[in-house]
mmCIF file of C-alpha atoms in Angstrom:
data_model
loop_
_atom_site.group_PDB
_atom_site.id
_atom_site.type_symbol
_atom_site.label_atom_id
_atom_site.label_comp_id
_atom_site.label_asym_id
_atom_site.label_seq_id
_atom_site.Cartn_x
_atom_site.Cartn_y
_atom_site.Cartn_z
ATOM 1 C CA MET A 1 0.024 0.002 0.015
ATOM 2 C CA SER A 2 1.342 3.435 -0.965
ATOM 3 C CA VAL A 3 1.699 6.347 1.488
ATOM 4 C CA SER A 4 -1.369 8.087 -0.143
ATOM 5 C CA GLN A 5 -3.482 4.951 0.368
ATOM 6 C CA ASP A 6 -2.351 4.731 4.007
ATOM 7 C CA GLN A 7 -3.341 8.236 4.594
ATOM 8 C CA SER A 8 -6.734 7.914 2.843
ATOM 9 C CA ALA A 9 -7.506 4.932 5.006
ATOM 10 C CA ALA A 10 -6.488 6.723 8.212
ATOM 11 C CA ASP A 11 -8.585 9.882 7.511
ATOM 12 C CA GLY A 12 -11.599 7.702 6.522
ATOM 13 C CA ARG A 13 -12.057 9.229 3.042
ATOM 14 C CA ASP A 14 -12.337 5.698 1.499
ATOM 15 C CA ASP A 15 -14.520 4.027 4.206
ATOM 16 C CA PHE A 16 -17.883 5.319 3.098
ATOM 17 C CA TYR A 17 -17.956 3.820 -0.351
ATOM 18 C CA ARG A 18 -15.345 1.153 -0.100
ATOM 19 C CA ALA A 19 -17.060 -0.515 2.844
ATOM 20 C CA MET A 20 -20.547 -0.225 1.458
ATOM 21 C CA PRO A 21 -22.267 -3.610 0.838
ATOM 22 C CA VAL A 22 -23.210 -4.311 -2.735
ATOM 23 C CA PHE A 23 -26.580 -5.529 -3.863
ATOM 24 C CA ARG A 24 -27.373 -7.824 -6.663
ATOM 25 C CA GLY A 25 -30.599 -7.937 -8.639
ATOM 26 C CA PHE A 26 -31.361 -4.663 -10.457
ATOM 27 C CA ALA A 27 -35.029 -5.059 -9.747
ATOM 28 C CA ASN A 28 -34.185 -4.112 -6.089
ATOM 29 C CA LEU A 29 -32.783 -0.784 -6.943
ATOM 30 C CA MET A 30 -35.718 1.196 -5.483
ATOM 31 C CA ASP A 31 -35.441 -0.390 -2.076
ATOM 32 C CA PRO A 32 -34.567 2.685 0.145
ATOM 33 C CA SER A 33 -32.795 0.487 2.712
ATOM 34 C CA LEU A 34 -29.996 -0.086 0.156
ATOM 35 C CA TYR A 35 -29.056 3.580 0.097
ATOM 36 C CA ARG A 36 -26.852 5.483 2.556
ATOM 37 C CA PRO A 37 -26.503 9.202 2.832
ATOM 38 C CA VAL A 38 -23.094 10.620 2.018
ATOM 39 C CA PRO A 39 -21.200 11.788 5.089
ATOM 40 C CA ASP A 40 -21.354 15.406 6.366
ATOM 41 C CA GLY A 41 -18.821 17.615 4.747
ATOM 42 C CA TRP A 42 -18.754 15.783 1.368
ATOM 43 C CA LEU A 43 -19.075 17.503 -1.938
ATOM 44 C CA ILE A 44 -21.182 16.508 -5.010
ATOM 45 C CA GLY A 45 -19.474 16.932 -8.350
ATOM 46 C CA VAL A 46 -21.625 17.592 -11.438
ATOM 47 C CA ALA A 47 -20.692 18.150 -15.036
ATOM 48 C CA ASP A 48 -22.493 18.433 -18.369
ATOM 49 C CA ILE A 49 -21.898 19.370 -21.949
ATOM 50 C CA VAL A 50 -23.643 22.574 -22.948
ATOM 51 C CA GLN A 51 -25.905 22.017 -25.971
ATOM 52 C CA SER A 52 -25.067 18.300 -26.104
ATOM 53 C CA THR A 53 -28.265 17.468 -28.010
ATOM 54 C CA LYS A 54 -27.153 19.882 -30.814
ATOM 55 C CA ALA A 55 -23.660 18.295 -30.841
ATOM 56 C CA ILE A 56 -25.092 14.784 -31.146
ATOM 57 C CA ALA A 57 -27.450 15.839 -33.881
ATOM 58 C CA ASN A 58 -24.278 17.067 -35.721
ATOM 59 C CA ASN A 59 -22.855 13.548 -35.442
ATOM 60 C CA ARG A 60 -20.477 14.380 -32.605
ATOM 61 C CA TYR A 61 -21.743 11.698 -30.240
ATOM 62 C CA LYS A 62 -18.231 10.220 -29.695
ATOM 63 C CA ALA A 63 -16.876 13.651 -28.809
ATOM 64 C CA VAL A 64 -19.672 14.242 -26.337
ATOM 65 C CA ASN A 65 -19.239 10.758 -24.861
ATOM 66 C CA MET A 66 -15.468 11.298 -24.578
ATOM 67 C CA ALA A 67 -15.929 14.614 -22.816
ATOM 68 C CA GLY A 68 -18.211 13.076 -20.309
ATOM 69 C CA ALA A 69 -16.060 10.117 -19.662
ATOM 70 C CA ALA A 70 -13.061 12.456 -19.335
ATOM 71 C CA VAL A 71 -14.607 13.973 -16.162
ATOM 72 C CA ILE A 72 -14.576 10.588 -14.409
ATOM 73 C CA ALA A 73 -11.112 9.666 -15.803
ATOM 74 C CA SER A 74 -9.561 12.886 -14.599
ATOM 75 C CA VAL A 75 -11.052 12.762 -11.102
ATOM 76 C CA THR A 76 -10.121 9.081 -10.736
ATOM 77 C CA ASN A 77 -6.541 9.822 -11.707
ATOM 78 C CA ALA A 78 -6.422 12.874 -9.429
ATOM 79 C CA LEU A 79 -7.694 10.695 -6.528
ATOM 80 C CA GLU A 80 -4.876 8.131 -7.325
ATOM 81 C CA GLY A 81 -7.411 5.464 -8.133
ATOM 82 C CA ARG A 82 -9.281 5.541 -4.833
ATOM 83 C CA ASP A 83 -12.865 4.306 -4.928
ATOM 84 C CA PHE A 84 -15.527 7.032 -5.018
ATOM 85 C CA PRO A 85 -19.186 6.822 -6.088
ATOM 86 C CA PHE A 86 -19.899 8.196 -9.585
ATOM 87 C CA ALA A 87 -22.421 7.988 -12.432
ATOM 88 C CA PHE A 88 -21.663 8.512 -16.008
ATOM 89 C CA GLY A 89 -24.599 9.963 -18.028
ATOM 90 C CA GLY A 90 -23.134 10.001 -21.611
ATOM 91 C CA ASP A 91 -23.123 13.827 -21.892
ATOM 92 C CA GLY A 92 -21.855 14.476 -18.304
ATOM 93 C CA ALA A 93 -21.181 12.824 -14.935
ATOM 94 C CA SER A 94 -21.969 13.073 -11.268
ATOM 95 C CA PHE A 95 -19.914 11.949 -8.297
ATOM 96 C CA ALA A 96 -19.403 12.369 -4.569
ATOM 97 C CA ILE A 97 -16.061 12.996 -2.831
ATOM 98 C CA SER A 98 -14.685 13.556 0.693
ATOM 99 C CA PRO A 99 -13.526 17.080 1.673
ATOM 100 C CA GLN A 100 -9.927 15.831 1.775
ATOM 101 C CA ASP A 101 -10.166 15.242 -1.974
ATOM 102 C CA ALA A 102 -11.885 18.404 -2.877
ATOM 103 C CA ASP A 103 -8.824 20.403 -4.070
ATOM 104 C CA ALA A 104 -7.567 17.571 -6.244
ATOM 105 C CA ALA A 105 -11.072 17.134 -7.823
ATOM 106 C CA ARG A 106 -11.497 20.823 -8.351
ATOM 107 C CA ASP A 107 -8.153 21.078 -10.224
ATOM 108 C CA ALA A 108 -9.032 18.068 -12.292
ATOM 109 C CA LEU A 109 -12.358 19.420 -13.239
ATOM 110 C CA ALA A 110 -10.931 22.821 -14.213
ATOM 111 C CA ALA A 111 -8.333 21.249 -16.397
ATOM 112 C CA THR A 112 -10.837 18.920 -18.036
ATOM 113 C CA ALA A 113 -13.091 21.919 -18.866
ATOM 114 C CA THR A 114 -10.123 23.542 -20.634
ATOM 115 C CA TRP A 115 -9.200 20.349 -22.521
ATOM 116 C CA VAL A 116 -12.788 19.753 -23.652
ATOM 117 C CA LYS A 117 -12.989 23.350 -24.940
ATOM 118 C CA GLU A 118 -9.606 23.358 -26.707
ATOM 119 C CA ASP A 119 -9.341 19.767 -28.000
ATOM 120 C CA LEU A 120 -12.939 18.722 -28.473
ATOM 121 C CA ASP A 121 -14.483 22.137 -29.240
ATOM 122 C CA LEU A 122 -17.269 21.607 -26.737
ATOM 123 C CA SER A 123 -18.273 23.545 -23.584
ATOM 124 C CA LEU A 124 -18.179 21.657 -20.422
ATOM 125 C CA ARG A 125 -19.858 22.962 -17.183
ATOM 126 C CA VAL A 126 -18.424 21.728 -13.972
ATOM 127 C CA ALA A 127 -19.252 22.387 -10.282
ATOM 128 C CA LEU A 128 -18.713 21.031 -6.764
ATOM 129 C CA VAL A 129 -21.705 21.446 -4.466
ATOM 130 C CA PRO A 130 -21.469 21.028 -0.660
ATOM 131 C CA ILE A 131 -23.822 18.413 0.604
ATOM 132 C CA GLU A 132 -25.032 20.911 3.218
ATOM 133 C CA ALA A 133 -26.314 23.191 0.458
ATOM 134 C CA ILE A 134 -28.374 20.273 -0.916
ATOM 135 C CA ARG A 135 -29.697 19.283 2.541
ATOM 136 C CA ALA A 136 -30.711 22.862 3.199
ATOM 137 C CA GLN A 137 -33.284 22.304 0.319
ATOM 138 C CA GLY A 138 -34.787 19.323 2.132
ATOM 139 C CA LEU A 139 -32.996 16.985 -0.345
ATOM 140 C CA ASP A 140 -30.138 14.519 0.104
ATOM 141 C CA VAL A 141 -27.687 12.399 -1.805
ATOM 142 C CA ARG A 142 -27.816 8.749 -0.894
ATOM 143 C CA VAL A 143 -25.711 6.062 -2.500
ATOM 144 C CA ALA A 144 -26.077 2.344 -3.071
ATOM 145 C CA ARG A 145 -23.657 0.014 -4.739
ATOM 146 C CA TYR A 146 -24.923 -2.344 -7.474
ATOM 147 C CA ALA A 147 -22.988 -5.400 -8.519
ATOM 148 C CA ALA A 148 -23.469 -5.642 -12.323
ATOM 149 C CA SER A 149 -21.203 -8.751 -12.228
ATOM 150 C CA PRO A 150 -18.811 -10.471 -9.876
ATOM 151 C CA HIS A 151 -16.096 -8.205 -11.269
ATOM 152 C CA VAL A 152 -17.488 -4.778 -11.006
ATOM 153 C CA SER A 153 -19.992 -2.561 -9.106
ATOM 154 C CA TYR A 154 -21.586 0.775 -9.911
ATOM 155 C CA ALA A 155 -22.985 3.518 -7.699
ATOM 156 C CA MET A 156 -26.683 4.278 -7.766
ATOM 157 C CA PHE A 157 -27.946 7.610 -6.316
ATOM 158 C CA SER A 158 -31.207 8.693 -4.862
ATOM 159 C CA GLY A 159 -32.476 11.566 -2.692
ATOM 160 C CA GLY A 160 -33.026 14.300 -5.305
ATOM 161 C CA GLY A 161 -29.735 15.942 -4.479
ATOM 162 C CA LEU A 162 -27.939 15.218 -7.839
ATOM 163 C CA ALA A 163 -30.800 16.734 -9.870
ATOM 164 C CA TRP A 164 -30.784 19.826 -7.652
ATOM 165 C CA ALA A 165 -27.043 20.113 -7.838
ATOM 166 C CA GLU A 166 -27.112 19.969 -11.667
ATOM 167 C CA ALA A 167 -29.854 22.569 -11.843
ATOM 168 C CA ALA A 168 -27.782 24.874 -9.563
ATOM 169 C CA MET A 169 -24.794 24.411 -11.732
ATOM 170 C CA LYS A 170 -26.837 25.439 -14.774
ATOM 171 C CA ARG A 171 -27.932 28.563 -12.853
ATOM 172 C CA GLY A 172 -24.247 29.454 -12.426
ATOM 173 C CA GLU A 173 -23.987 28.353 -8.783
ATOM 174 C CA PHE A 174 -20.987 26.510 -7.297
ATOM 175 C CA THR A 175 -19.318 26.519 -10.803
ATOM 176 C CA ILE A 176 -15.595 26.018 -11.265
ATOM 177 C CA PRO A 177 -13.857 28.201 -13.803
ATOM 178 C CA MET A 178 -11.782 26.636 -16.559
ATOM 179 C CA ALA A 179 -8.083 26.235 -15.879
ATOM 180 C CA SER A 180 -5.503 28.281 -17.856
ATOM 181 C CA PRO A 181 -5.162 27.784 -21.572
ATOM 182 C CA GLY A 182 -3.199 24.674 -22.436
ATOM 183 C CA ALA A 183 -4.124 22.807 -19.237
ATOM 184 C CA HIS A 184 -4.365 19.123 -19.817
ATOM 185 C CA PRO A 185 -5.801 16.755 -17.195
ATOM 186 C CA ASP A 186 -4.432 13.299 -16.536
ATOM 187 C CA LEU A 187 -6.707 11.114 -18.655
ATOM 188 C CA THR A 188 -4.678 7.887 -18.400
ATOM 189 C CA GLY A 189 -6.924 4.892 -19.146
ATOM 190 C CA LEU A 190 -9.433 6.783 -21.169
ATOM 191 C CA SER A 191 -10.109 5.171 -24.605
ATOM 192 C CA CYS A 192 -12.842 4.930 -27.262
ATOM 193 C CA ARG A 193 -12.168 1.839 -29.330
ATOM 194 C CA PHE A 194 -15.298 -0.135 -29.962
ATOM 195 C CA SER A 195 -17.478 0.125 -32.978
ATOM 196 C CA GLU A 196 -21.212 0.584 -33.052
ATOM 197 C CA MET A 197 -23.349 -2.341 -31.895
ATOM 198 C CA PRO A 198 -26.368 -2.917 -34.242
ATOM 199 C CA ALA A 199 -29.633 -4.053 -32.592
ATOM 200 C CA GLU A 200 -30.063 -7.765 -32.584
ATOM 201 C CA ARG A 201 -33.625 -7.879 -31.206
ATOM 202 C CA GLY A 202 -35.195 -5.079 -33.326
ATOM 203 C CA LEU A 203 -34.070 -1.721 -32.035
ATOM 204 C CA ILE A 204 -32.029 0.080 -29.555
ATOM 205 C CA LEU A 205 -34.120 2.051 -27.101
ATOM 206 C CA SER A 206 -32.589 4.856 -25.045
ATOM 207 C CA MET A 207 -34.772 5.729 -22.020
ATOM 208 C CA LEU A 208 -34.655 8.419 -19.263
ATOM 209 C CA ILE A 209 -37.276 8.612 -16.509
ATOM 210 C CA VAL A 210 -37.274 11.349 -13.779
ATOM 211 C CA PRO A 211 -39.883 12.134 -11.103
ATOM 212 C CA ALA A 212 -42.295 14.949 -11.864
ATOM 213 C CA SER A 213 -43.835 15.281 -8.402
ATOM 214 C CA ALA A 214 -43.195 14.671 -4.727
ATOM 215 C CA ASP A 215 -45.138 11.352 -4.797
ATOM 216 C CA SER A 216 -42.119 9.070 -4.267
ATOM 217 C CA ALA A 217 -44.337 6.023 -3.831
ATOM 218 C CA ALA A 218 -45.929 6.396 -7.242
ATOM 219 C CA PHE A 219 -42.656 6.962 -8.858
ATOM 220 C CA ARG A 220 -41.170 3.926 -7.075
ATOM 221 C CA ARG A 221 -44.009 1.763 -8.409
ATOM 222 C CA LEU A 222 -43.481 3.121 -11.938
ATOM 223 C CA ILE A 223 -39.777 2.311 -11.901
ATOM 224 C CA GLU A 224 -40.410 -1.174 -10.492
ATOM 225 C CA ASP A 225 -42.963 -1.731 -13.283
ATOM 226 C CA VAL A 226 -40.546 -0.703 -15.933
ATOM 227 C CA VAL A 227 -37.698 -2.755 -14.619
ATOM 228 C CA THR A 228 -39.953 -5.787 -14.352
ATOM 229 C CA LEU A 229 -40.930 -5.382 -18.014
ATOM 230 C CA VAL A 230 -37.301 -5.133 -19.059
ATOM 231 C CA GLU A 231 -36.142 -8.040 -16.812
ATOM 232 C CA ARG A 232 -38.589 -10.367 -18.563
ATOM 233 C CA SER A 233 -37.097 -9.619 -21.964
ATOM 234 C CA PRO A 234 -34.293 -11.658 -23.522
ATOM 235 C CA GLY A 235 -30.941 -10.794 -21.950
ATOM 236 C CA ALA A 236 -32.712 -8.140 -19.784
ATOM 237 C CA GLY A 237 -32.328 -5.861 -22.746
ATOM 238 C CA ARG A 238 -28.495 -5.744 -22.678
ATOM 239 C CA PRO A 239 -27.400 -3.862 -25.840
ATOM 240 C CA VAL A 240 -23.891 -5.477 -25.839
ATOM 241 C CA PRO A 241 -23.807 -8.659 -27.960
ATOM 242 C CA SER A 242 -22.983 -11.923 -26.059
ATOM 243 C CA SER A 243 -19.815 -12.179 -28.058
ATOM 244 C CA GLY A 244 -18.830 -8.630 -27.123
ATOM 245 C CA PRO A 245 -18.766 -5.395 -29.157
ATOM 246 C CA ARG A 246 -17.244 -5.375 -32.635
ATOM 247 C CA MET A 247 -13.599 -4.271 -32.962
ATOM 248 C CA ARG A 248 -12.075 -2.952 -36.087
ATOM 249 C CA TRP A 249 -8.895 -1.113 -37.065
ATOM 250 C CA PRO A 250 -8.256 1.767 -37.288
ATOM 251 C CA THR A 251 -10.453 2.258 -34.209
ATOM 252 C CA PRO A 252 -13.258 4.788 -34.601
ATOM 253 C CA GLY A 253 -12.054 6.819 -31.547
ATOM 254 C CA ALA A 254 -8.341 6.896 -32.285
ATOM 255 C CA ASP A 255 -8.094 10.599 -32.779
ATOM 256 C CA TYR A 256 -9.931 11.285 -29.480
ATOM 257 C CA GLU A 257 -7.611 8.853 -27.684
ATOM 258 C CA ALA A 258 -4.585 10.723 -29.074
ATOM 259 C CA LEU A 259 -5.922 14.021 -28.019
ATOM 260 C CA ALA A 260 -6.408 12.578 -24.421
ATOM 261 C CA GLN A 261 -2.753 11.618 -24.206
ATOM 262 C CA ARG A 262 -0.028 13.900 -22.701
ATOM 263 C CA GLY A 263 3.351 14.653 -24.134
ATOM 264 C CA GLY A 264 4.809 14.775 -27.661
ATOM 265 C CA SER A 265 3.259 16.212 -30.742
ATOM 266 C CA LEU A 266 -0.285 15.131 -31.789
ATOM 267 C CA PHE A 267 1.234 13.342 -34.825
ATOM 268 C CA VAL A 268 3.357 11.180 -32.559
ATOM 269 C CA ARG A 269 0.476 10.486 -30.203
ATOM 270 C CA ARG A 270 -1.632 9.422 -33.152
ATOM 271 C CA LEU A 271 1.063 7.054 -34.367
ATOM 272 C CA SER A 272 1.342 5.565 -30.947
ATOM 273 C CA VAL A 273 -2.394 5.046 -30.595
ATOM 274 C CA HIS A 274 -2.698 3.480 -34.011
ATOM 275 C CA ALA A 275 0.304 1.169 -33.232
ATOM 276 C CA TRP A 276 -1.044 0.093 -29.843
ATOM 277 C CA THR A 277 -4.659 -0.399 -31.068
ATOM 278 C CA LEU A 278 -3.350 -2.456 -34.076
ATOM 279 C CA PHE A 279 -1.517 -4.711 -31.615
ATOM 280 C CA ALA A 280 -4.709 -5.022 -29.468
ATOM 281 C CA TYR A 281 -6.873 -5.636 -32.637
ATOM 282 C CA LEU A 282 -4.574 -8.516 -33.731
ATOM 283 C CA LEU A 283 -4.728 -10.068 -30.225
ATOM 284 C CA PHE A 284 -8.559 -10.189 -30.458
ATOM 285 C CA ARG A 285 -8.731 -11.017 -34.099
ATOM 286 C CA LEU A 286 -6.392 -13.971 -33.774
ATOM 287 C CA ASN A 287 -7.412 -14.843 -30.172
ATOM 288 C CA ILE A 288 -3.833 -14.627 -28.941
ATOM 289 C CA SER A 289 -3.128 -14.458 -25.154
ATOM 290 C CA ALA A 290 -0.193 -12.200 -24.095
ATOM 291 C CA GLY A 291 1.209 -11.403 -20.643
ATOM 292 C CA GLY A 292 -1.707 -12.947 -18.790
ATOM 293 C CA PHE A 293 -4.246 -11.116 -20.998
ATOM 294 C CA VAL A 294 -6.859 -13.541 -22.493
ATOM 295 C CA PRO A 295 -8.974 -11.905 -25.180
ATOM 296 C CA GLN A 296 -12.035 -14.170 -24.645
ATOM 297 C CA ILE A 297 -12.052 -13.602 -20.889
ATOM 298 C CA TYR A 298 -11.710 -9.816 -21.303
ATOM 299 C CA MET A 299 -14.523 -9.597 -23.853
ATOM 300 C CA GLN A 300 -16.769 -11.712 -21.594
ATOM 301 C CA GLN A 301 -16.054 -9.301 -18.765
ATOM 302 C CA VAL A 302 -16.874 -6.356 -21.057
ATOM 303 C CA VAL A 303 -20.253 -7.839 -21.707
ATOM 304 C CA GLU A 304 -21.033 -8.663 -18.101
ATOM 305 C CA ASN A 305 -19.756 -5.295 -16.786
ATOM 306 C CA SER A 306 -21.618 -3.085 -19.154
ATOM 307 C CA ASP A 307 -23.448 -0.248 -17.392
ATOM 308 C CA PHE A 308 -26.434 -0.086 -19.662
ATOM 309 C CA ARG A 309 -28.796 0.651 -16.797
ATOM 310 C CA LYS A 310 -28.282 3.053 -13.902
ATOM 311 C CA TYR A 311 -30.100 5.158 -11.404
ATOM 312 C CA ASP A 312 -29.045 8.715 -10.484
ATOM 313 C CA ASP A 313 -32.240 10.354 -9.224
ATOM 314 C CA GLY A 314 -33.789 8.942 -12.347
ATOM 315 C CA LEU A 315 -33.626 5.656 -14.345
ATOM 316 C CA ARG A 316 -31.483 5.559 -17.412
ATOM 317 C CA MET A 317 -31.459 2.592 -19.746
ATOM 318 C CA VAL A 318 -30.142 1.706 -23.160
ATOM 319 C CA LEU A 319 -31.859 -1.475 -24.319
ATOM 320 C CA ASP A 320 -31.689 -3.829 -27.262
ATOM 321 C CA CYS A 321 -35.288 -4.954 -27.448
ATOM 322 C CA LYS A 322 -38.257 -5.962 -29.679
ATOM 323 C CA PRO A 323 -40.588 -3.211 -30.860
ATOM 324 C CA GLU A 324 -43.290 -4.650 -28.712
ATOM 325 C CA LEU A 325 -41.392 -4.074 -25.533
ATOM 326 C CA ALA A 326 -40.592 -0.520 -26.605
ATOM 327 C CA ASP A 327 -44.284 0.038 -27.229
ATOM 328 C CA ALA A 328 -45.261 -1.369 -23.782
ATOM 329 C CA LEU A 329 -42.693 0.813 -22.064
ATOM 330 C CA GLU A 330 -43.956 3.907 -23.889
ATOM 331 C CA SER A 331 -47.464 3.181 -23.036
ATOM 332 C CA ARG A 332 -46.748 2.766 -19.301
ATOM 333 C CA LEU A 333 -44.575 5.953 -19.270
ATOM 334 C CA ALA A 334 -47.221 8.030 -21.141
ATOM 335 C CA ALA A 335 -49.716 6.960 -18.533
ATOM 336 C CA ALA A 336 -47.301 8.014 -15.726
ATOM 337 C CA ALA A 337 -46.745 11.308 -17.336
ATOM 338 C CA ALA A 338 -50.397 12.017 -17.699
ATOM 339 C CA ALA A 339 -50.835 11.243 -14.026
ATOM 340 C CA GLY A 340 -48.146 13.758 -13.215
ATOM 341 C CA THR A 341 -45.855 10.938 -11.756
ATOM 342 C CA ALA A 342 -42.884 11.257 -14.111
ATOM 343 C CA ARG A 343 -41.249 12.913 -17.097
ATOM 344 C CA TYR A 344 -39.538 10.774 -19.575
ATOM 345 C CA GLY A 345 -37.634 10.646 -22.892
ATOM 346 C CA LEU A 346 -37.463 7.761 -25.342
ATOM 347 C CA HIS A 347 -35.305 7.500 -28.487
ATOM 348 C CA ARG A 348 -35.421 4.604 -30.851
ATOM 349 C CA GLN A 349 -32.329 3.889 -33.024
ATOM 350 C CA ASP A 350 -30.610 1.116 -34.951
ATOM 351 C CA ALA A 351 -27.392 0.776 -33.002
ATOM 352 C CA ALA A 352 -25.822 1.481 -29.631
ATOM 353 C CA MET A 353 -22.337 2.858 -28.793
ATOM 354 C CA MET A 354 -19.937 2.080 -26.030
#
């Protein structure tokens, strides 16, 4: 154990999330007993891409996705790999950190905002919100830990605090200014290598459901109904093929991966990315094991670990499903919206991206 890890264990910054028991069975996610409030003094990080819908409409989905993932990568590296609860939303991210990690996270967010602006030509809003400010509104941030597989777990958030923090950020509150021009966060480990995954069961359905009223019991019933419908479908709607996502070379996100790297000219970084991804592609293509890396096992874990469903004050899912299931979900959600229970968004498409 390194000195930094010893110190983090001693001051308790890791204990809250690391010691949290995991739950299995996604259908249980609305059980309030699974969630624990973040400790006093903690901060809630939020980030989102300004006008992300327009950027996606302009076929810049990978850039938007890369920017959102960069938030988590930069904070993870700034915290030296310590566990902390986070949720990645495609065009942004949310997380919770201890006060001891606030300065490191703030610097990482500021540098990421600059990098996103300069290298991806997108605008990234970032903020750190004290949990006390959220609780002053009668809200909270509570965390559960869901085991998607034996190998990985993901944070789930409830309490209404994340939604309030994001709204406050969009009002200009608690925001963090961009770092100086040329700032580059540590994005080690960030990549974008898989190709699109065409629907195998009919269509890809992207779904977002958030509460529209204070009737938490009605919203809980709605989410439980939706999850039950999905759980009964083949593969629980997982959009990642059982054989894993397709790989090709050159990888579709090679330029973004080169931009994420530090040091050297962009030309040299691109050559490095292309060389490394060609090596990886050949390992997968020819099913060659190297240095303890077994392509089949890795791809199996990619499938099992995929976070195609999450809860962060609202249910987000990306499903590969039959049109009949999409119609049933839309009917149930339309009824909930008419009753004032929830607001929702649905989008049908031919393929999913990872």
